[in-house]
Amino acid sequence: IHDANIDFIHEPFFRQLLINSCLQSTKDLLQRTRIQIPSNEGRNMLGIVDEYNVLKSDQVFIQYTISDRNRNNNNNNNNNKNKTRILDQRKVVITKNPCHHPGDIRTFTAINHSKLKHLKDVVVFSQQGDRPAPHDISGSDLDGDEYLVFWHEDLVPTKTKNAPPYDYDSQIPADKFDGPVT
């Protein structure tokens, strides 16, 4: 093949073989890096603000409904139907998509507070601090953003501090427009 002067990159058949090989390798890599987190050790949750102002800037409140995937849907046993668990003094990792910067992955301490016990299956962020905690996570806000929250002990860093958050604010102020907007 070398003596035939075949250009593997530009020859259509071999080029397609290379492309397909790369695509398959990428799919395999994505499948292997997909981490299954048990539903009682991580969730997708909507974020809300602590309206009572009881959380410190590095704290969150998380109360989640216990998932029983083994429960038979046909039985009428309601004992576990609305059981919840509150994370207390537990390190949690919170991020959201897209996650482009190391500072978009934040570690918080989940605490229990009596004023927040009515909130379930959401992550409650503090309103204290120099800037809102959700803004540190991919420039997020609390207008319906969904966060990946996990507390699986093998996945939560214990000694690593949060990387500095990226500044997602626009550096150039918008031009003012004095005319009518139609």
XYZ file of C-alpha atoms in Angstrom:
182
model
C 0.000 0.000 0.000
C 2.891 2.327 0.785
C 4.414 1.694 -2.642
C 1.060 2.440 -4.294
C 1.177 6.012 -2.869
C -2.315 5.808 -1.372
C -3.149 8.818 0.786
C -5.201 7.305 3.624
C -6.461 10.687 4.770
C -7.849 11.822 1.423
C -8.836 8.515 -0.196
C -12.648 8.326 0.400
C -12.900 4.683 1.509
C -10.025 4.819 4.013
C -11.061 8.281 5.176
C -14.519 6.933 6.068
C -12.905 3.983 7.888
C -10.837 6.418 9.978
C -13.863 8.597 10.750
C -15.957 5.587 11.786
C -13.134 4.251 13.940
C -12.790 7.619 15.710
C -16.549 7.899 16.225
C -16.732 4.402 17.706
C -13.797 5.140 20.028
C -15.533 8.320 21.199
C -18.811 6.471 21.833
C -16.953 3.789 23.792
C -15.194 6.434 25.877
C -18.464 8.219 26.642
C -20.103 4.959 27.680
C -17.218 4.002 29.994
C -17.125 7.412 31.689
C -20.841 7.451 32.428
C -21.046 7.107 36.211
C -24.226 5.652 37.663
C -24.982 7.340 40.995
C -27.552 5.633 43.239
C -30.691 7.777 43.512
C -30.258 8.077 47.283
C -26.733 9.463 46.858
C -27.318 12.034 44.134
C -30.114 13.776 42.249
C -31.006 16.425 39.729
C -32.704 19.211 41.671
C -34.089 22.659 41.029
C -32.325 25.417 42.926
C -34.110 27.923 45.155
C -32.982 30.700 47.485
C -33.069 30.581 51.289
C -35.847 33.111 51.917
C -35.291 32.852 55.694
C -31.611 33.872 55.394
C -30.503 31.119 57.807
C -27.840 29.469 55.628
C -24.240 30.670 55.504
C -22.619 31.238 52.111
C -20.961 27.785 52.048
C -24.094 25.915 53.174
C -27.100 24.397 51.422
C -30.231 22.617 52.601
C -31.222 19.334 50.963
C -34.181 17.149 51.870
C -34.943 14.436 49.345
C -37.646 11.827 48.936
C -36.268 8.348 49.502
C -36.451 6.295 46.347
C -37.451 2.657 46.722
C -36.983 1.134 43.288
C -37.672 -2.346 44.623
C -41.133 -1.462 45.868
C -43.977 -3.211 44.098
C -46.178 -0.547 42.497
C -49.278 -2.702 42.965
C -49.088 -3.019 46.738
C -50.896 -0.445 48.832
C -48.220 -0.101 51.504
C -47.865 3.684 51.880
C -45.343 3.557 54.742
C -42.428 4.545 52.482
C -44.431 6.604 50.005
C -43.409 10.052 51.256
C -40.395 9.249 53.404
C -37.698 11.901 53.219
C -34.141 12.283 54.409
C -32.366 15.520 55.323
C -28.635 15.735 54.744
C -26.977 17.134 57.863
C -23.317 18.090 58.165
C -22.626 16.298 54.893
C -20.367 17.497 52.095
C -22.143 17.700 48.736
C -20.990 18.562 45.229
C -23.188 20.758 43.047
C -22.770 21.571 39.369
C -24.900 22.081 36.272
C -24.620 21.811 32.531
C -22.820 23.309 30.792
C -19.750 22.912 32.994
C -16.816 24.582 31.210
C -14.587 25.736 34.065
C -13.190 23.958 37.173
C -14.919 26.606 39.310
C -18.311 25.450 37.974
C -18.116 22.439 40.296
C -18.703 23.571 43.889
C -18.564 21.764 47.224
C -20.957 22.834 49.985
C -21.935 21.588 53.426
C -25.546 20.442 53.632
C -27.091 21.303 56.983
C -30.410 20.699 58.696
C -32.444 23.734 59.711
C -35.959 23.645 61.155
C -37.135 26.690 59.152
C -36.421 24.881 55.873
C -37.960 21.463 56.625
C -40.999 22.118 54.436
C -38.767 22.242 51.317
C -38.327 18.878 49.587
C -36.472 17.668 46.498
C -34.813 21.039 45.850
C -31.400 22.438 46.713
C -31.705 25.580 48.851
C -28.862 28.068 48.347
C -27.825 30.778 50.792
C -28.417 34.417 49.946
C -25.343 35.458 51.952
C -21.854 36.065 50.566
C -20.130 38.378 48.107
C -22.008 36.909 45.159
C -24.822 34.369 44.889
C -23.634 30.755 45.149
C -25.595 29.696 42.034
C -23.768 32.366 40.014
C -20.489 30.612 40.868
C -21.854 27.514 39.112
C -21.696 28.233 35.364
C -23.013 31.767 35.880
C -26.334 30.301 36.946
C -29.306 31.930 38.602
C -32.446 30.600 40.237
C -34.941 30.974 37.398
C -35.636 27.260 37.029
C -32.077 26.017 36.619
C -31.539 22.346 37.342
C -28.465 21.242 39.275
C -26.677 17.941 39.614
C -26.307 17.363 43.358
C -24.460 14.351 44.723
C -23.164 13.271 48.097
C -21.788 9.799 47.299
C -18.737 9.665 49.582
C -16.468 8.214 46.892
C -17.175 11.182 44.590
C -17.050 14.117 47.029
C -13.590 15.661 47.480
C -12.703 16.037 51.153
C -9.372 17.867 51.005
C -9.652 19.847 47.774
C -10.924 23.413 48.013
C -13.290 24.909 45.449
C -11.508 26.369 42.440
C -12.085 30.104 41.993
C -15.332 30.644 40.089
C -15.230 32.046 36.591
C -16.580 35.580 36.162
C -19.471 35.103 33.735
C -20.474 38.793 33.774
C -20.109 40.678 30.517
C -16.953 42.802 30.473
C -18.372 45.337 28.026
C -21.433 47.324 29.096
C -24.275 47.301 26.601
C -24.790 50.404 24.467
C -27.744 52.544 25.476
C -30.430 52.991 22.869
C -32.524 56.157 23.085
C -34.972 55.463 20.256
C -38.205 53.467 20.299
C -37.986 49.689 20.314
C -40.337 48.079 17.818
